[in-house]
Amino acid sequence: MNAQPDTAAYHALLIGINDYPDKPLKGCVSDVYYIKSHLEDTLGDAIQIHLLIAGIPAGQDLDLSAQNSALWPSYHNVISALRNITTQSKEGDCVYIHYSGHGTQDPEDGDLALVLLNENLGQPQIELLWTDVLANMVQAMVDKGLRVTLALDCCFSGGIFRGDGPEEGEILRFYPYDKVTRKRPASSHSRTCNSASTRPSAYRDLSALLNWQVDPNRHAILAACGANETAKEPKINGQNRGLFSYFLLDAMKKYGLSASHADIFSYLSGNVKASGVRRQNPWRAGNRNQAFFGRQLHRRTTESLITVLRDRDGTLELQAGHAHGICAGDEFSILPASVALQSSAQDSAIYKVLFARPLTFPVWIPRNLPAFEEWITALQQRSLQLSDFPQTPPAFEVALIQDGGYRILNGSSEELLILPSRAKPSISDVVNILEHLARYQLARTLVNQFPNPIFTQSYEVYMQLFGKRYEPGSELKVSNFSKISLVVRNLGNQPIYMVVLNFRHGWQVNNLFNATYNVILPRSEGRSSERTISFRAQVPDEVMEKGQNECKDVLRVMLTSRPTSFELLELDRLGEVKERLSKESSVRAGGDDEEEEIWSVEEFCICVSA
């Protein structure tokens, strides 16, 4: 055994269901058996595993679940297992919940559910676990101080939003809701934890899995696909397996259980894309820096890296584009995944790419600065461009101050930061800050120079404050804790994908949703095409502590025609050392290769006064 030196205990709930009364699956039990084996081999006696299955795993002849009611994946057993984990765990413990099976969706209100079974082993019927009930169970764990990871290898749409069903021979992990209601009505006790305040809109996408009362810093969710996509169960090495579960387990083995969610997800989503399947883009939400299942291992990195896929014809496809600030002619250094992972893999379809320069934000360093050549080397190592001022105006300047520290100024010679000598800033420290500022400026100034007019006419974006509507480009002046709403409406006939980046105090860029992306589906009978996100503006505590009573936030609404992640543009607050296990940033989840990259940006400025 190879148990990790960690005082935390580990708890796993693994649910795999093949034997549905209708629409049986083939690979779900194998999914959780392989994961169970890896967790036991890695964590040994440190982990307690609750296994709930219906069906025979690959390589076995005996259906253990049919003979043991304790293994049966009934609604009662799942709820009991979740409660037992919460009761038996202590603060700091790690919880991993993995579900492989069917998902479904109520077409009337869009609510999502996992398709479990009742307690009749002989003639089982369907019983649903609604995801808002599941969210409340996760909330109880987070409230106790547990670190929770939830992985869902199922889909909630079956492709119904695209109007096209599965291809010939394709196995999808979706259970039609009309079959559920014909066989057994939704359980009367399944929605007792519901609260109208937790329902974000008239229809649900995967953001419904995020109960907004749950601390996003203490949990994370990985899902097999987006709300309008399908989770596939192909044959891999002769066995039916969930594509999501297969590559998730592969990521666990290559990265280790202490890898961050961002690292695990990037490897997972890249491999799903490289497999060539259509209409499946994994989705992630919650704390991307949280360890996947264990104690976070730290390795500092300052580089911005992007996943690259190798197509079957041998060409390399960069999983980022103009929407991430990539331009024709940019240069890249390519590293095999095995180098960053310290893996022995000899040839992989997934590579990692070093972003050679954060576009054109040149830095001016005075030649009389001590150790000038060392400064040049440090800038080159971080792919920053040296300004040949006065020929090229700089974006940033570095100046020496009297006490031996440094000042950083913008291109207009306005002071951005002072690094006094008592802080003992090294050349590396200063250049790391310059890289952070350049990346911030890149994300802040990104704009599509050639917008698609059909796409920009297919949506409507505005903000609401006290009943008044504000169009993109507006500046809103609000008092502390004012409630503001962002409204995005799909006016077209195709899904629109959205990420909202919040540019905050401290040169920070974060994702307002803590999710890879959100989808706004086109309007149809019984389903809204509008998403309203409400939040409260607030002057940060650290700003108030400095005697300041106002701040300015900028919201940039990134809209795309296909599932796109903008984690490459996210930045922690300047001065916070966020150390990562690996050198990869998660990037675009991918779409069909033939799709054109269509995107646009809408912006709002919010001035908050305490």
Coordinates of C-alpha atoms in Angstrom, one line a residue:
M1 CA 0.0 0.0 0.0
N2 CA 1.1 3.6 -0.7
A3 CA -0.9 5.6 1.8
Q4 CA -0.2 9.4 1.9
P5 CA 1.3 11.0 5.0
D6 CA -1.8 12.9 5.8
T7 CA -3.7 13.2 9.1
A8 CA -7.0 13.6 7.2
A9 CA -9.3 10.6 6.8
Y10 CA -10.7 9.7 3.4
H11 CA -14.3 8.7 2.6
A12 CA -15.6 7.6 -0.8
L13 CA -19.1 6.9 -2.0
L14 CA -19.0 5.0 -5.3
I15 CA -22.3 4.4 -7.1
G16 CA -22.5 2.4 -10.3
I17 CA -25.8 1.2 -11.9
N18 CA -26.0 -1.1 -14.9
D19 CA -29.3 -2.9 -14.2
Y20 CA -32.0 -0.5 -14.9
P21 CA -35.5 -1.9 -15.5
D22 CA -35.4 -0.1 -18.8
K23 CA -32.5 1.3 -20.8
P24 CA -29.8 -0.8 -19.0
L25 CA -26.2 0.3 -19.2
K26 CA -23.0 -1.8 -19.4
G27 CA -20.0 0.1 -18.0
C28 CA -21.1 1.9 -14.8
V29 CA -20.3 -0.9 -12.3
S30 CA -16.9 -1.4 -14.0
D31 CA -16.2 2.4 -13.7
V32 CA -16.6 2.4 -9.9
Y33 CA -14.8 -1.0 -9.4
Y34 CA -11.7 0.3 -11.2
I35 CA -11.8 3.5 -9.2
K36 CA -12.4 1.6 -5.9
S37 CA -9.3 -0.5 -6.7
H38 CA -7.1 2.5 -7.3
L39 CA -8.2 4.3 -4.2
E40 CA -7.5 1.2 -2.1
D41 CA -4.1 0.7 -3.7
T42 CA -3.2 4.4 -3.1
L43 CA -4.7 5.2 0.3
G44 CA -4.7 1.8 2.0
D45 CA -6.3 1.8 5.4
A46 CA -6.8 5.5 5.4
I47 CA -9.9 5.3 3.2
Q48 CA -13.4 4.1 4.0
I49 CA -15.3 3.2 0.8
H50 CA -19.1 2.9 0.5
L51 CA -19.9 0.9 -2.6
L52 CA -23.4 0.8 -4.1
I53 CA -23.8 -1.1 -7.3
A54 CA -26.4 -2.9 -9.5
G55 CA -24.9 -5.2 -12.1
I56 CA -21.8 -7.3 -12.8
P57 CA -18.4 -5.6 -13.1
A58 CA -16.2 -6.7 -16.0
G59 CA -14.2 -9.8 -15.3
Q60 CA -16.7 -11.2 -12.7
D61 CA -19.5 -13.7 -13.1
L62 CA -21.4 -13.0 -9.9
D63 CA -23.8 -10.1 -9.4
L64 CA -23.0 -9.4 -5.8
S65 CA -25.5 -6.5 -5.6
A66 CA -28.5 -8.8 -6.4
Q67 CA -27.6 -10.9 -3.3
N68 CA -26.7 -8.2 -0.9
S69 CA -29.2 -5.4 -0.1
A70 CA -26.4 -3.4 1.6
L71 CA -24.7 -2.9 -1.9
W72 CA -28.0 -2.0 -3.7
P73 CA -28.0 1.6 -5.1
S74 CA -31.4 2.5 -3.7
Y75 CA -32.4 6.0 -2.8
H76 CA -32.5 5.0 0.9
N77 CA -29.0 3.5 0.8
V78 CA -27.5 6.5 -1.0
I79 CA -29.0 9.0 1.5
S80 CA -27.9 6.9 4.4
A81 CA -24.4 6.6 3.1
L82 CA -24.1 10.4 2.6
R83 CA -25.4 11.0 6.2
N84 CA -23.1 8.4 7.6
I85 CA -20.1 10.0 5.9
T86 CA -21.1 13.4 7.3
T87 CA -21.6 12.0 10.8
Q88 CA -18.4 9.9 10.9
S89 CA -16.1 12.5 9.4
K90 CA -14.1 15.3 11.2
E91 CA -13.1 18.7 10.0
G92 CA -10.4 18.5 7.3
D93 CA -11.4 15.0 6.1
C94 CA -11.7 14.4 2.3
V95 CA -14.9 13.1 0.7
Y96 CA -15.1 11.7 -2.9
I97 CA -18.6 11.0 -4.4
H98 CA -18.7 9.3 -7.8
Y99 CA -21.9 8.4 -9.7
S100 CA -22.0 6.4 -12.9
G101 CA -25.5 5.9 -14.2
H102 CA -28.4 7.6 -15.9
G103 CA -29.4 11.2 -15.3
T104 CA -32.7 12.7 -16.2
Q105 CA -34.5 16.1 -16.3
D106 CA -38.0 17.2 -15.5
P107 CA -39.0 19.0 -18.8
E108 CA -41.6 21.2 -16.9
D109 CA -39.2 23.0 -14.5
G110 CA -35.8 21.7 -15.7
D111 CA -34.9 20.1 -12.4
L112 CA -32.1 17.6 -12.7
A113 CA -32.0 14.1 -11.0
L114 CA -29.8 11.1 -10.6
V115 CA -31.7 7.9 -11.6
L116 CA -31.4 5.5 -8.6
L117 CA -33.5 2.4 -7.8
N118 CA -36.0 1.4 -5.1
E119 CA -35.3 -1.3 -2.6
N120 CA -37.0 -4.1 -4.5
L121 CA -33.9 -6.2 -5.6
G122 CA -36.1 -8.7 -7.5
Q123 CA -38.1 -6.2 -9.6
P124 CA -36.5 -2.8 -9.1
Q125 CA -38.2 0.4 -10.1
I126 CA -36.8 3.9 -10.6
E127 CA -36.4 6.3 -7.7
L128 CA -34.9 9.8 -8.3
L129 CA -32.4 11.7 -6.3
W130 CA -32.9 15.4 -7.2
T131 CA -29.7 17.4 -7.4
D132 CA -30.9 20.1 -5.1
V133 CA -31.3 17.4 -2.4
L134 CA -27.8 16.2 -3.2
A135 CA -26.6 19.8 -3.0
N136 CA -28.0 20.1 0.5
M137 CA -26.2 16.9 1.6
V138 CA -23.0 18.4 0.2
Q139 CA -23.7 21.6 2.1
A140 CA -23.9 19.7 5.4
M141 CA -20.5 18.2 4.7
V142 CA -19.0 21.6 3.8
D143 CA -20.5 23.2 6.9
K144 CA -18.6 20.6 8.9
G145 CA -15.3 21.5 7.3
L146 CA -15.0 18.6 4.9
R147 CA -13.4 18.9 1.5
V148 CA -15.8 17.4 -1.0
T149 CA -15.3 16.3 -4.6
L150 CA -18.4 15.2 -6.6
A151 CA -18.0 13.4 -10.0
L152 CA -21.1 12.7 -12.1
D153 CA -20.7 10.4 -15.1
C154 CA -24.2 10.9 -16.5
C155 CA -26.1 13.3 -18.7
F156 CA -29.3 15.2 -18.1
S157 CA -30.5 15.9 -21.6
G158 CA -29.8 13.0 -23.9
G159 CA -29.3 15.5 -26.7
I160 CA -32.9 16.6 -26.6
F161 CA -31.9 20.3 -26.8
R162 CA -30.0 19.7 -30.1
G163 CA -32.9 17.8 -31.7
D164 CA -30.7 14.8 -32.6
G165 CA -30.6 11.5 -30.8
P166 CA -27.7 9.0 -30.3
E167 CA -25.8 7.8 -33.3
E168 CA -26.1 4.1 -34.2
G169 CA -24.6 1.9 -31.6
E170 CA -24.0 4.8 -29.1
I171 CA -24.9 4.2 -25.5
L172 CA -26.0 7.3 -23.6
R173 CA -26.3 7.8 -19.9
F174 CA -29.7 9.6 -20.0
Y175 CA -33.1 8.3 -18.8
P176 CA -36.1 9.9 -20.5
Y177 CA -38.3 11.5 -17.9
D178 CA -41.5 10.3 -19.4
K179 CA -40.4 6.7 -18.7
V180 CA -39.8 7.7 -15.1
T181 CA -43.2 9.1 -14.6
R182 CA -45.0 6.2 -16.3
K183 CA -43.2 3.7 -14.0
R184 CA -43.1 5.6 -10.7
P185 CA -43.9 9.2 -9.8
A186 CA -41.1 11.3 -8.4
S187 CA -40.7 10.5 -4.8
S188 CA -42.8 12.7 -2.5
H189 CA -39.9 13.1 -0.1
S190 CA -37.2 13.7 -2.8
R191 CA -37.7 17.5 -2.9
T192 CA -38.4 18.2 0.7
C193 CA -35.1 20.1 1.0
N194 CA -36.0 22.4 -1.8
S195 CA -36.1 26.1 -1.3
A196 CA -37.4 28.5 -3.9
S197 CA -34.4 30.8 -3.1
T198 CA -32.0 28.2 -4.3
R199 CA -33.5 28.0 -7.8
P200 CA -31.5 30.1 -10.1
S201 CA -33.8 30.3 -13.1
A202 CA -36.8 28.9 -14.9
Y203 CA -34.7 26.1 -16.3
R204 CA -31.7 24.3 -14.9
D205 CA -28.3 23.7 -16.5
L206 CA -25.5 22.1 -14.6
S207 CA -25.1 25.3 -12.5
A208 CA -28.1 23.8 -10.6
L209 CA -25.6 21.5 -9.1
L210 CA -24.1 24.5 -7.3
N211 CA -26.2 25.3 -4.4
W212 CA -25.1 28.9 -3.9
Q213 CA -25.1 28.5 -0.1
V214 CA -22.3 26.0 -0.3
D215 CA -18.8 27.4 0.2
P216 CA -17.2 27.3 -3.2
N217 CA -13.8 27.1 -1.6
R218 CA -14.5 23.7 0.1
H219 CA -16.0 21.7 -2.7
A220 CA -15.7 21.0 -6.5
I221 CA -17.9 19.3 -9.0
L222 CA -16.8 17.4 -12.2
A223 CA -19.5 16.4 -14.7
A224 CA -19.3 14.3 -17.8
C225 CA -20.8 16.9 -20.1
G226 CA -22.8 20.1 -20.4
A227 CA -26.5 20.4 -19.9
N228 CA -27.3 20.1 -23.6
E229 CA -24.8 17.3 -24.3
T230 CA -24.5 13.5 -23.9
A231 CA -22.3 11.3 -21.7
K232 CA -20.9 8.4 -23.8
E233 CA -20.2 4.8 -22.9
P234 CA -18.0 3.4 -25.6
K235 CA -16.0 0.2 -25.7
I236 CA -12.4 0.8 -24.5
N237 CA -10.0 -2.1 -24.7
G238 CA -12.9 -4.5 -25.2
Q239 CA -15.0 -3.3 -22.2
N240 CA -17.8 -0.8 -22.0
R241 CA -16.7 2.2 -19.9
G242 CA -17.9 5.7 -19.2
L243 CA -15.6 7.9 -21.3
F244 CA -15.6 10.5 -18.5
S245 CA -14.8 7.9 -15.7
Y246 CA -12.1 6.2 -17.8
F247 CA -10.1 9.4 -18.4
L248 CA -10.8 10.7 -14.9
L249 CA -9.2 7.5 -13.4
D250 CA -6.3 7.9 -15.9
A251 CA -5.8 11.5 -14.6
M252 CA -5.8 10.3 -11.0
K253 CA -3.1 7.8 -11.8
K254 CA -0.9 10.2 -13.8
Y255 CA -1.3 13.3 -11.6
G256 CA -2.0 11.7 -8.2
L257 CA -5.0 12.3 -5.9
S258 CA -3.5 15.5 -4.5
A259 CA -3.5 17.2 -7.8
S260 CA -5.7 20.3 -8.1
H261 CA -9.1 20.1 -9.8
A262 CA -7.8 22.4 -12.5
D263 CA -5.0 20.0 -13.4
I264 CA -7.2 16.9 -13.3
F265 CA -9.9 18.6 -15.3
S266 CA -7.6 19.9 -18.0
Y267 CA -6.1 16.4 -18.6
L268 CA -9.6 14.8 -18.5
S269 CA -11.3 17.3 -20.9
G270 CA -8.3 17.2 -23.3
N271 CA -8.4 13.4 -23.5
V272 CA -12.2 13.4 -24.0
K273 CA -11.7 15.9 -26.8
A274 CA -8.9 13.8 -28.4
S275 CA -11.0 10.7 -28.3
G276 CA -13.1 12.1 -31.2
V277 CA -16.5 11.8 -29.5
R278 CA -19.1 14.4 -30.5
R279 CA -21.3 16.5 -28.1
Q280 CA -19.4 15.7 -24.9
N281 CA -17.5 18.4 -23.2
P282 CA -16.8 17.8 -19.5
W283 CA -17.8 20.5 -17.0
R284 CA -16.2 21.7 -13.8
A285 CA -17.4 24.0 -11.0
G286 CA -16.2 25.0 -7.5
N287 CA -12.7 25.5 -6.2
R288 CA -10.3 24.8 -9.1
N289 CA -7.3 25.0 -6.8
Q290 CA -8.6 22.5 -4.2
A291 CA -6.8 19.1 -4.2
F292 CA -8.8 16.5 -6.0
F293 CA -8.9 14.0 -3.2
G294 CA -6.3 14.6 -0.5
R295 CA -3.7 17.0 0.8
Q296 CA -2.6 19.7 -1.6
L297 CA 1.0 19.2 -2.8
H298 CA 2.7 22.5 -3.8
R299 CA 4.9 23.3 -6.7
R300 CA 5.1 26.9 -7.6
T301 CA 4.7 27.9 -11.2
T302 CA 4.4 31.3 -12.9
E303 CA 3.9 30.1 -16.5
S304 CA 0.7 30.2 -18.5
L305 CA 0.2 27.0 -20.3
I306 CA -2.3 25.7 -22.7
T307 CA -3.4 22.2 -23.7
V308 CA -2.6 21.0 -27.3
L309 CA -4.3 18.1 -29.0
R310 CA -2.7 16.1 -31.8
D311 CA -5.3 15.2 -34.4
R312 CA -5.3 11.8 -36.1
D313 CA -3.5 13.3 -39.1
G314 CA -0.7 14.4 -36.8
T315 CA -1.4 18.1 -36.8
L316 CA -1.4 20.0 -33.5
E317 CA -4.6 21.9 -32.4
L318 CA -4.2 24.6 -29.8
Q319 CA -7.0 24.5 -27.3
A320 CA -7.3 28.3 -27.1
G321 CA -7.9 31.0 -29.7
H322 CA -8.5 34.6 -30.3
A323 CA -10.9 34.8 -27.3
H324 CA -7.9 33.9 -25.1
G325 CA -5.6 36.5 -26.6
I326 CA -3.9 34.1 -29.1
C327 CA -2.9 35.8 -32.4
A328 CA -1.5 34.5 -35.7
G329 CA 2.3 34.5 -35.5
D330 CA 2.6 34.0 -31.7
E331 CA 5.4 31.7 -30.8
F332 CA 5.2 28.7 -28.4
S333 CA 7.4 26.3 -26.7
I334 CA 6.0 22.8 -26.7
L335 CA 6.5 20.3 -23.8
P336 CA 5.3 16.7 -23.7
A337 CA 2.8 16.0 -21.0
S338 CA 5.2 13.3 -19.6
V339 CA 7.8 16.0 -18.7
A340 CA 5.4 18.1 -16.6
L341 CA 3.8 15.0 -15.1
Q342 CA 7.1 13.3 -14.5
S343 CA 5.5 10.3 -16.2
S344 CA 7.1 7.5 -18.1
A345 CA 4.6 7.8 -21.0
Q346 CA 6.6 7.8 -24.2
D347 CA 4.0 9.2 -26.6
S348 CA 0.9 11.0 -25.7
A349 CA -1.8 12.8 -27.8
I350 CA -1.9 15.5 -25.1
Y351 CA 0.9 18.1 -24.9
K352 CA 1.4 21.2 -22.9
V353 CA 2.3 24.5 -24.5
L354 CA 4.1 27.4 -22.9
F355 CA 2.5 30.8 -23.7
A356 CA 5.6 32.5 -25.1
R357 CA 4.5 36.1 -24.5
P358 CA 1.4 37.8 -23.1
L359 CA 0.8 39.6 -26.3
T360 CA 2.5 43.0 -26.7
F361 CA 2.9 44.6 -23.3
P362 CA 6.6 45.7 -23.4
V363 CA 8.4 46.5 -20.2
W364 CA 11.0 49.4 -19.9
I365 CA 14.0 48.7 -17.6
P366 CA 16.5 51.6 -17.3
R367 CA 19.9 50.5 -18.3
N368 CA 21.5 52.0 -15.2
L369 CA 19.5 49.6 -13.0
P370 CA 21.8 47.2 -11.1
A371 CA 22.2 43.7 -12.6
F372 CA 20.7 44.9 -15.9
E373 CA 21.6 41.7 -17.8
E374 CA 20.0 39.6 -15.0
W375 CA 16.8 41.7 -15.5
I376 CA 16.9 40.9 -19.3
T377 CA 17.3 37.2 -18.6
A378 CA 14.4 37.2 -16.1
L379 CA 12.1 38.9 -18.6
Q380 CA 13.0 36.5 -21.4
Q381 CA 12.4 33.5 -19.1
R382 CA 8.8 34.7 -18.5
S383 CA 8.3 35.6 -22.2
L384 CA 8.0 39.3 -21.5
Q385 CA 9.1 41.8 -24.1
L386 CA 11.7 44.5 -23.4
S387 CA 10.6 47.9 -24.6
D388 CA 13.0 49.8 -26.9
F389 CA 11.6 53.1 -25.6
P390 CA 11.3 55.8 -27.0
Q391 CA 10.7 53.9 -30.3
T392 CA 8.1 51.7 -28.6
P393 CA 6.1 53.1 -25.7
P394 CA 6.2 50.7 -22.8
A395 CA 3.1 49.2 -21.1
F396 CA 5.0 49.0 -17.8
E397 CA 8.1 50.7 -16.3
V398 CA 10.4 49.7 -13.5
A399 CA 12.2 52.4 -11.5
L400 CA 14.6 52.2 -8.5
I401 CA 13.6 54.2 -5.4
Q402 CA 15.9 55.8 -2.9
D403 CA 15.6 53.0 -0.2
G404 CA 16.7 50.4 -2.8
G405 CA 13.2 49.1 -3.6
Y406 CA 11.3 49.4 -6.8
R407 CA 8.3 51.3 -8.3
I408 CA 6.2 49.8 -11.1
L409 CA 4.4 52.3 -13.3
N410 CA 2.0 52.0 -16.2
G411 CA 2.7 53.4 -19.7
S412 CA 1.5 56.8 -18.6
S413 CA 4.0 56.9 -15.8
E414 CA 1.2 56.5 -13.2
E415 CA 2.3 54.5 -10.1
L416 CA 0.8 51.1 -9.9
L417 CA 2.9 49.5 -7.1
I418 CA 5.7 50.3 -4.7
L419 CA 8.0 47.5 -3.5
P420 CA 10.0 48.9 -0.6
S421 CA 13.5 47.5 0.2
R422 CA 12.3 46.2 3.6
A423 CA 10.2 43.7 1.6
K424 CA 13.5 42.5 0.1
P425 CA 12.1 42.1 -3.5
S426 CA 14.3 40.1 -5.8
I427 CA 14.5 40.6 -9.5
S428 CA 12.5 37.4 -9.9
D429 CA 9.8 38.8 -7.5
V430 CA 9.5 42.0 -9.5
V431 CA 9.3 40.2 -12.9
N432 CA 6.7 37.8 -11.5
I433 CA 4.6 40.9 -10.7
L434 CA 5.2 42.3 -14.2
E435 CA 4.0 39.0 -15.7
H436 CA 0.9 39.1 -13.5
L437 CA 0.1 42.7 -14.6
A438 CA 0.7 41.8 -18.2
R439 CA -1.7 38.9 -18.0
Y440 CA -4.3 41.1 -16.2
Q441 CA -4.0 43.7 -18.9
L442 CA -4.4 41.0 -21.6
A443 CA -7.6 39.8 -20.1
R444 CA -8.9 43.3 -19.4
T445 CA -8.4 44.5 -23.0
L446 CA -9.4 41.5 -25.0
V447 CA -11.9 42.4 -27.7
N448 CA -13.0 40.6 -30.9
Q449 CA -11.8 42.9 -33.7
F450 CA -14.1 41.1 -36.2
P451 CA -17.3 40.2 -34.4
N452 CA -19.8 38.0 -36.1
P453 CA -23.0 40.2 -36.6
I454 CA -25.3 37.2 -36.7
F455 CA -23.9 36.0 -33.3
T456 CA -24.0 39.5 -31.7
Q457 CA -27.7 39.8 -32.7
S458 CA -28.5 36.4 -31.2
Y459 CA -28.3 37.6 -27.6
E460 CA -29.2 40.4 -25.3
V461 CA -27.2 41.4 -22.2
Y462 CA -28.0 44.1 -19.7
M463 CA -27.8 44.8 -15.9
Q464 CA -30.6 45.8 -13.6
L465 CA -30.4 48.0 -10.5
F466 CA -33.6 49.1 -8.7
G467 CA -35.7 48.3 -11.7
K468 CA -33.5 50.4 -14.1
R469 CA -31.8 48.8 -17.1
Y470 CA -28.2 49.4 -17.9
E471 CA -26.7 48.4 -21.3
P472 CA -23.2 47.1 -21.9
G473 CA -20.6 49.8 -21.5
S474 CA -22.5 51.4 -18.6
E475 CA -21.0 52.4 -15.3
L476 CA -23.2 51.6 -12.3
K477 CA -22.7 53.6 -9.1
V478 CA -24.0 51.6 -6.1
S479 CA -23.8 51.6 -2.3
N480 CA -22.3 48.7 -0.4
F481 CA -24.3 45.5 -0.4
S482 CA -26.6 46.7 -3.2
K483 CA -28.3 43.9 -5.1
I484 CA -27.5 43.9 -8.8
S485 CA -28.8 41.5 -11.5
L486 CA -27.1 40.5 -14.8
V487 CA -29.5 39.3 -17.4
V488 CA -28.5 37.3 -20.5
R489 CA -31.2 36.3 -23.1
N490 CA -30.8 34.0 -26.0
L491 CA -32.7 35.4 -29.0
G492 CA -31.4 32.8 -31.5
N493 CA -31.9 29.1 -32.2
Q494 CA -28.6 27.8 -31.0
P495 CA -27.1 27.5 -27.5
I496 CA -24.9 30.3 -26.3
Y497 CA -22.2 29.7 -23.8
M498 CA -21.2 32.3 -21.1
V499 CA -18.4 33.0 -18.7
V500 CA -18.4 36.1 -16.5
L501 CA -15.0 37.4 -15.5
N502 CA -14.8 39.7 -12.5
F503 CA -11.8 42.2 -12.5
R504 CA -11.4 43.0 -8.9
H505 CA -9.2 44.9 -6.4
G506 CA -5.7 43.6 -6.2
W507 CA -5.3 42.8 -9.9
Q508 CA -7.5 39.8 -9.5
V509 CA -9.5 38.1 -12.2
N510 CA -12.0 35.5 -11.0
N511 CA -14.9 33.6 -12.5
L512 CA -18.2 34.8 -11.1
F513 CA -19.7 31.3 -11.4
N514 CA -16.7 29.3 -10.3
A515 CA -17.7 27.1 -13.3
T516 CA -16.1 26.2 -16.6
Y517 CA -19.0 27.7 -18.5
N518 CA -22.8 28.2 -18.4
V519 CA -25.2 27.6 -21.3
I520 CA -28.2 29.6 -22.3
L521 CA -30.4 27.4 -24.4
P522 CA -32.7 28.7 -27.2
R523 CA -36.3 29.3 -26.2
S524 CA -38.7 26.4 -26.6
E525 CA -42.0 25.3 -25.1
G526 CA -41.6 25.0 -21.4
R527 CA -38.1 26.4 -21.2
S528 CA -36.8 29.9 -20.7
S529 CA -34.1 31.4 -22.9
E530 CA -33.0 33.8 -20.2
R531 CA -30.5 33.6 -17.4
T532 CA -30.6 36.1 -14.5
I533 CA -27.7 36.2 -12.1
S534 CA -28.1 38.3 -8.9
F535 CA -25.3 39.2 -6.6
R536 CA -24.5 41.9 -4.0
A537 CA -21.7 44.5 -4.7
Q538 CA -19.3 44.9 -1.8
V539 CA -16.2 46.9 -0.9
P540 CA -13.6 44.2 0.1
D541 CA -12.6 44.1 3.7
E542 CA -8.9 44.6 2.8
V543 CA -9.9 47.8 1.1
M544 CA -11.8 49.1 4.1
E545 CA -8.9 48.2 6.4
K546 CA -6.7 50.6 4.4
G547 CA -9.1 53.4 5.1
Q548 CA -10.7 53.4 1.7
N549 CA -14.5 53.2 1.3
E550 CA -14.9 52.6 -2.4
C551 CA -13.7 50.3 -5.1
K552 CA -14.3 49.6 -8.8
D553 CA -15.1 46.2 -10.3
V554 CA -15.4 45.4 -14.0
L555 CA -17.5 42.5 -15.3
R556 CA -16.6 41.1 -18.7
V557 CA -19.3 38.8 -20.1
M558 CA -17.6 36.3 -22.4
L559 CA -20.1 34.8 -24.9
T560 CA -19.2 32.0 -27.3
S561 CA -20.9 29.7 -29.7
R562 CA -19.4 26.5 -28.2
P563 CA -18.3 25.3 -24.8
T564 CA -15.3 27.4 -23.8
S565 CA -13.3 27.7 -20.6
F566 CA -11.5 31.0 -19.8
E567 CA -9.5 29.7 -16.8
L568 CA -6.4 30.7 -18.7
L569 CA -7.4 34.3 -18.0
E570 CA -8.1 33.9 -14.3
L571 CA -5.6 35.4 -11.8
D572 CA -5.3 35.2 -8.1
R573 CA -5.0 38.5 -6.2
L574 CA -1.5 40.0 -6.6
G575 CA 0.6 39.0 -3.6
E576 CA -1.3 35.7 -3.0
V577 CA 1.1 32.8 -3.6
K578 CA -1.1 30.2 -5.2
E579 CA 1.0 27.2 -5.7
R580 CA 0.0 24.5 -8.1
L581 CA 0.9 20.8 -8.4
S582 CA 1.4 20.8 -12.2
K583 CA 2.2 23.3 -14.9
E584 CA -1.1 23.3 -16.8
S585 CA -4.0 25.7 -16.9
S586 CA -7.3 24.5 -18.0
V587 CA -8.5 25.8 -21.3
R588 CA -11.3 25.3 -23.8
A589 CA -13.4 22.2 -23.2
G590 CA -13.7 22.0 -27.0
G591 CA -16.4 21.7 -29.6
D592 CA -16.8 20.0 -32.9
D593 CA -13.7 20.6 -35.0
E594 CA -15.6 22.0 -38.0
E595 CA -17.2 24.7 -35.9
E596 CA -16.0 28.3 -36.4
E597 CA -14.7 30.1 -33.3
I598 CA -17.4 32.7 -32.7
W599 CA -17.2 34.9 -29.6
S600 CA -17.8 38.4 -28.2
V601 CA -17.3 40.4 -25.0
E602 CA -19.8 42.7 -23.2
E603 CA -18.5 44.9 -20.3
F604 CA -20.0 46.7 -17.3
C605 CA -18.2 48.8 -14.7
I606 CA -19.5 48.8 -11.1
C607 CA -18.4 51.5 -8.6
V608 CA -19.2 50.6 -5.0
S609 CA -19.2 53.0 -2.1
A610 CA -19.4 52.0 1.5

